Amino acid sequence: MTAPIAAIILAAGKGTRMKSDTHKVLHPLAGRPMLLHLIDSVAALDPARTIVVVGAGREQVEAAVRPHGAETVHQAEQLGTGHAVRMAEAALGGFEGDVLILYGDVPLVPTATMKRMLDRLHGAGDPAVVVLGFRPPEPGAYGRVIANPDGSLVKIVEFKDASEAERAETLCNSGLMAARAQDLFALLAQLTDDNAAGEYYLTDVVGFAVDSGRLAAVIETPAHEVEGVNSRGELAALEASWQRARRARAMAEGATLIAPETVWFAHDTRLGRDVLIEPNVFFGPGVEVADRATIHAFSHIEGAKIASGAVVGPYARLRPGTVLGEEAKVGNFVEIKKAVLGNGAKANHLTYLGDAEVGAGANIGAGTITCNYDGFFKYRTNIGEGAFIGSNSALVAPVSIGKDATVAAGSVVTQDVEAGALAIARGRQEARPGWGTRFRAAMAARKAAK
């Protein structure tokens, strides 16, 4: 029988190097707070409990994790990682299962790697603790993992406490651990702050386990999986790394990216096969693009669903609630918000469509605007199938344009237009022969007199 799982995620640090009013773990990565990336990966393990240790800025973190089913415990004083984990002990009272220790600022640990840690915990030698190690290109000031060739741990030593020989080791400590609850809290009870930093080191539990005759084990993972964030520069670097991997995946799955390095994805962007994406396209959260769609250059898309064969851009903006039907076309300098364009509908240039329903095959002329907001409330515009909206028209919602109706260019439409009708809502043109010639002559004479 598989043991129940609890995750303890440490997120109590102030994150002062971010120089931000937003808590460090809530800064977005691929359009989603870092901490929520991690919680989502944990959720795939179906944990019995997910506990986030909070401290500075706790209100922000609590509000962010509550909708995702995570609990929080408060670490009032930051006295080290061991102290932080102990803050969850009371909340896990009576819990008999496996505990994963994770970090809110190390957001991209895959579920599969977490599972490998848990599998090792129940593997050969029945280890009391499993540590996740990695080998960065520059070990720098990371704590070092001192292990035997068989993966059994001798100790973990913080860089500031390490000897020269220990600092020469390239296997580093990610900070992530797995242990059975009863072992973990028994080992934590032995911690002291007798070290260079005067803190309670979580890593000391390894030494206690080994000294008691128990096995402590290390497994390795690639460095990019445990890349952490302590500054905006590190966040940007992690974002760049994530984007590179996501672009490669998009192309491997059948999308064409003309200039991959210029395309920006969100954490949940979904692309079909044979999608063509031109340079400088930005996908915010909540975008689905079906097969054979084309996204032209310099388009910004968020919260939109784009059906097969649809064409977007260049220079288009699709805001949340946009739905494009099959073969629909949205051209340059068109903005759409909370609107549906039916199959084959077109809005090719210089148009705003907000809170609207556009029927299949309708044509929206250049400069058309749905006037959806009166300063207090939003209203809807309905445009029927096959309707033709002439250029530079303003449709003042709430209003409906019937099937196959035509709105003459330059019209301001404030009343419904029945199916098949022509609506003309503009001033009558008047011509005054010779007026222009007389006006220019008079003005030229006045200017010469000065």
Coordinates of N, CA, C and O in Angstrom, one line a residue, residues 368-448:
T368 N -14.3 50.0 -37.5 CA -15.6 49.7 -36.8 C -15.3 49.6 -35.3 O -14.3 49.0 -34.9
I369 N -16.3 50.1 -34.5 CA -16.1 50.0 -33.1 C -17.5 49.6 -32.5 O -18.5 50.1 -32.9
T370 N -17.5 48.6 -31.6 CA -18.6 48.3 -30.8 C -18.5 49.2 -29.5 O -17.6 49.0 -28.8
C371 N -19.4 50.1 -29.4 CA -19.4 51.0 -28.2 C -20.1 50.3 -27.1 O -21.3 50.4 -26.9
N372 N -19.3 49.6 -26.3 CA -19.9 48.6 -25.3 C -20.0 49.1 -23.9 O -20.5 48.5 -23.0
Y373 N -19.5 50.4 -23.6 CA -19.4 50.8 -22.2 C -19.9 52.3 -22.1 O -19.5 53.1 -22.9
D374 N -20.8 52.5 -21.2 CA -21.3 53.8 -21.0 C -20.7 54.6 -19.8 O -21.2 55.6 -19.3
G375 N -19.6 54.0 -19.3 CA -19.0 54.6 -18.1 C -19.4 53.9 -16.8 O -18.8 54.1 -15.8
F376 N -20.5 53.1 -16.9 CA -21.0 52.4 -15.7 C -21.2 50.9 -16.0 O -20.9 50.0 -15.1
F377 N -21.7 50.5 -17.1 CA -22.1 49.2 -17.4 C -21.6 48.8 -18.8 O -21.4 49.7 -19.7
K378 N -21.4 47.5 -19.1 CA -21.1 46.9 -20.4 C -22.3 46.4 -21.0 O -23.2 45.8 -20.4
Y379 N -22.4 46.5 -22.4 CA -23.5 46.0 -23.1 C -23.0 45.3 -24.3 O -21.9 45.5 -24.8
R380 N -23.9 44.4 -24.9 CA -23.5 43.5 -25.9 C -24.0 44.0 -27.3 O -25.1 44.6 -27.4
T381 N -23.2 43.6 -28.3 CA -23.6 43.8 -29.7 C -23.7 42.5 -30.4 O -22.8 41.6 -30.2
N382 N -24.8 42.2 -31.1 CA -24.9 41.0 -31.9 C -25.0 41.3 -33.4 O -25.8 42.1 -33.8
I383 N -24.1 40.7 -34.1 CA -24.0 40.9 -35.6 C -24.3 39.5 -36.2 O -23.7 38.5 -36.0
G384 N -25.4 39.5 -37.1 CA -25.8 38.2 -37.6 C -24.9 37.7 -38.7 O -24.0 38.3 -39.2
E385 N -25.2 36.4 -39.1 CA -24.4 35.8 -40.1 C -24.5 36.6 -41.4 O -25.6 37.1 -41.8
G386 N -23.4 36.6 -42.1 CA -23.3 37.3 -43.4 C -23.5 38.8 -43.4 O -23.6 39.4 -44.5
A387 N -23.6 39.4 -42.3 CA -23.8 40.9 -42.2 C -22.5 41.6 -42.7 O -21.4 41.0 -42.6
F388 N -22.7 42.8 -43.2 CA -21.6 43.6 -43.7 C -21.6 44.9 -43.0 O -22.6 45.7 -43.1
I389 N -20.6 45.2 -42.3 CA -20.5 46.4 -41.5 C -19.5 47.3 -42.2 O -18.3 47.0 -42.3
G390 N -20.0 48.4 -42.8 CA -19.1 49.3 -43.5 C -18.1 50.0 -42.6 O -18.2 50.1 -41.4
S391 N -17.0 50.5 -43.3 CA -15.9 51.1 -42.5 C -16.4 52.3 -41.7 O -17.3 53.0 -42.1
N392 N -15.6 52.5 -40.6 CA -15.8 53.7 -39.8 C -17.2 53.8 -39.2 O -17.8 54.8 -39.1
S393 N -17.8 52.6 -38.8 CA -19.1 52.5 -38.2 C -18.9 52.4 -36.7 O -18.0 51.7 -36.2
A394 N -19.9 53.0 -36.0 CA -19.9 52.8 -34.5 C -21.2 52.1 -34.2 O -22.3 52.7 -34.5
L395 N -21.2 51.0 -33.6 CA -22.4 50.2 -33.2 C -22.6 50.4 -31.7 O -21.8 49.9 -30.9
V396 N -23.6 51.2 -31.3 CA -23.8 51.6 -29.9 C -24.6 50.6 -29.2 O -25.8 50.5 -29.4
A397 N -24.0 49.8 -28.4 CA -24.6 48.7 -27.7 C -25.6 49.2 -26.6 O -25.3 50.3 -26.0
P398 N -26.6 48.5 -26.2 CA -27.0 47.2 -26.8 C -27.7 47.3 -28.2 O -28.6 48.2 -28.3
V399 N -27.2 46.6 -29.1 CA -27.8 46.7 -30.5 C -27.6 45.4 -31.2 O -26.6 44.6 -30.9
S400 N -28.5 45.0 -32.1 CA -28.4 43.8 -32.9 C -28.4 44.2 -34.4 O -29.3 45.0 -34.8
I401 N -27.6 43.6 -35.2 CA -27.6 43.7 -36.6 C -28.0 42.4 -37.2 O -27.3 41.3 -36.9
G402 N -29.1 42.3 -38.0 CA -29.6 41.1 -38.4 C -28.8 40.3 -39.5 O -27.8 40.9 -40.1
K403 N -29.2 39.1 -39.7 CA -28.5 38.3 -40.7 C -28.6 39.0 -42.1 O -29.6 39.5 -42.5
D404 N -27.4 39.0 -42.8 CA -27.3 39.5 -44.2 C -27.6 41.0 -44.2 O -27.8 41.5 -45.3
A405 N -27.7 41.7 -43.1 CA -27.9 43.1 -43.1 C -26.6 43.9 -43.5 O -25.5 43.3 -43.4
T406 N -26.8 45.1 -44.0 CA -25.6 46.0 -44.3 C -25.7 47.3 -43.5 O -26.8 47.9 -43.5
V407 N -24.6 47.7 -43.0 CA -24.5 49.0 -42.3 C -23.6 49.8 -43.2 O -22.5 49.5 -43.5
A408 N -24.1 50.9 -43.6 CA -23.4 51.8 -44.5 C -22.2 52.4 -43.8 O -22.2 52.7 -42.6
A409 N -21.1 52.6 -44.6 CA -19.9 53.2 -44.0 C -20.2 54.5 -43.3 O -21.0 55.3 -43.7
G410 N -19.5 54.7 -42.2 CA -19.6 56.0 -41.4 C -20.9 56.1 -40.6 O -21.2 57.2 -40.1
S411 N -21.6 55.0 -40.4 CA -22.9 55.1 -39.7 C -22.6 55.0 -38.2 O -21.7 54.2 -37.7
V412 N -23.5 55.6 -37.4 CA -23.6 55.5 -35.9 C -24.9 54.8 -35.7 O -26.0 55.4 -35.8
V413 N -24.8 53.5 -35.4 CA -26.1 52.7 -35.3 C -26.5 52.6 -33.8 O -25.7 52.1 -33.0
T414 N -27.7 53.1 -33.5 CA -28.2 53.1 -32.1 C -29.4 52.2 -32.0 O -29.9 52.0 -30.9
Q415 N -30.0 51.7 -33.1 CA -31.2 50.9 -33.1 C -30.9 49.6 -33.8 O -30.1 49.5 -34.7
D416 N -31.7 48.6 -33.5 CA -31.5 47.3 -34.2 C -31.8 47.4 -35.7 O -32.6 48.2 -36.1
V417 N -31.0 46.6 -36.4 CA -31.2 46.5 -37.9 C -31.7 45.2 -38.2 O -31.1 44.1 -37.9
E418 N -32.9 45.1 -38.9 CA -33.5 43.8 -39.2 C -32.7 43.1 -40.3 O -31.9 43.7 -41.1
A419 N -32.9 41.8 -40.4 CA -32.2 40.9 -41.3 C -32.4 41.4 -42.8 O -33.5 41.8 -43.2
G420 N -31.3 41.5 -43.5 CA -31.4 41.8 -44.9 C -31.6 43.3 -45.2 O -31.6 43.7 -46.4
A421 N -31.6 44.1 -44.2 CA -31.9 45.6 -44.4 C -30.5 46.3 -44.6 O -29.5 45.8 -44.3
L422 N -30.7 47.6 -45.1 CA -29.6 48.5 -45.1 C -29.8 49.6 -44.1 O -30.9 50.2 -44.1
A423 N -28.8 49.8 -43.3 CA -28.9 50.9 -42.3 C -27.9 52.0 -42.6 O -26.7 51.8 -42.8
I424 N -28.5 53.2 -42.8 CA -27.6 54.4 -43.0 C -27.9 55.4 -41.9 O -29.0 55.8 -41.7
A425 N -26.9 55.7 -41.1 CA -27.0 56.6 -40.0 C -25.9 57.6 -40.0 O -24.9 57.5 -39.2
R426 N -26.0 58.6 -40.9 CA -25.0 59.6 -41.1 C -25.6 60.8 -41.7 O -26.7 60.8 -42.3
G427 N -24.9 62.0 -41.5 CA -25.5 63.2 -42.1 C -25.5 63.2 -43.6 O -24.7 62.5 -44.2
R428 N -26.5 63.8 -44.2 CA -26.6 63.9 -45.6 C -25.5 64.8 -46.2 O -25.3 65.9 -45.7
Q429 N -24.8 64.3 -47.3 CA -23.8 65.1 -47.9 C -24.4 66.2 -48.7 O -25.4 66.0 -49.4
E430 N -23.8 67.4 -48.6 CA -24.3 68.6 -49.4 C -23.1 69.1 -50.2 O -22.0 69.2 -49.6
A431 N -23.3 69.5 -51.4 CA -22.3 70.1 -52.2 C -22.7 71.5 -52.6 O -23.8 71.8 -53.0
R432 N -21.7 72.4 -52.5 CA -21.9 73.8 -52.8 C -20.9 74.2 -53.9 O -19.7 74.5 -53.6
P433 N -21.3 74.2 -55.2 CA -20.4 74.5 -56.3 C -19.6 75.8 -56.1 O -20.2 76.8 -55.8
G434 N -18.3 75.8 -56.3 CA -17.5 77.0 -56.3 C -17.1 77.5 -55.0 O -16.3 78.4 -54.9
W435 N -17.7 76.9 -53.9 CA -17.4 77.4 -52.6 C -15.9 77.3 -52.2 O -15.3 78.2 -51.7
G436 N -15.3 76.2 -52.6 CA -13.9 76.0 -52.2 C -13.0 77.0 -52.9 O -12.0 77.5 -52.3
T437 N -13.3 77.3 -54.2 CA -12.4 78.2 -54.9 C -12.5 79.6 -54.3 O -11.5 80.3 -54.1
R438 N -13.8 80.0 -54.0 CA -14.0 81.3 -53.4 C -13.3 81.5 -52.0 O -12.7 82.5 -51.7
F439 N -13.4 80.4 -51.3 CA -12.8 80.4 -49.9 C -11.3 80.6 -50.0 O -10.7 81.4 -49.3
R440 N -10.7 79.8 -50.9 CA -9.2 79.9 -51.0 C -8.8 81.2 -51.4 O -7.8 81.8 -50.9
A441 N -9.5 81.8 -52.4 CA -9.1 83.1 -52.9 C -9.3 84.2 -51.8 O -8.4 85.1 -51.6
A442 N -10.3 84.1 -51.0 CA -10.5 85.1 -49.9 C -9.5 85.0 -48.9 O -8.9 86.0 -48.4
M443 N -9.1 83.8 -48.5 CA -8.1 83.6 -47.4 C -6.7 84.0 -47.9 O -5.9 84.6 -47.2
A444 N -6.4 83.7 -49.2 CA -5.1 84.2 -49.7 C -5.0 85.7 -49.7 O -4.0 86.2 -49.4
A445 N -6.1 86.4 -50.1 CA -6.1 87.8 -50.1 C -5.9 88.4 -48.7 O -5.2 89.3 -48.5
R446 N -6.6 87.7 -47.7 CA -6.4 88.2 -46.3 C -5.0 88.0 -45.8 O -4.4 88.9 -45.1
K447 N -4.4 86.9 -46.2 CA -3.0 86.6 -45.8 C -2.0 87.6 -46.4 O -1.1 88.1 -45.8
A448 N -2.3 88.0 -47.7 CA -1.4 88.9 -48.4 C -1.5 90.3 -47.8 O -0.5 91.0 -47.8

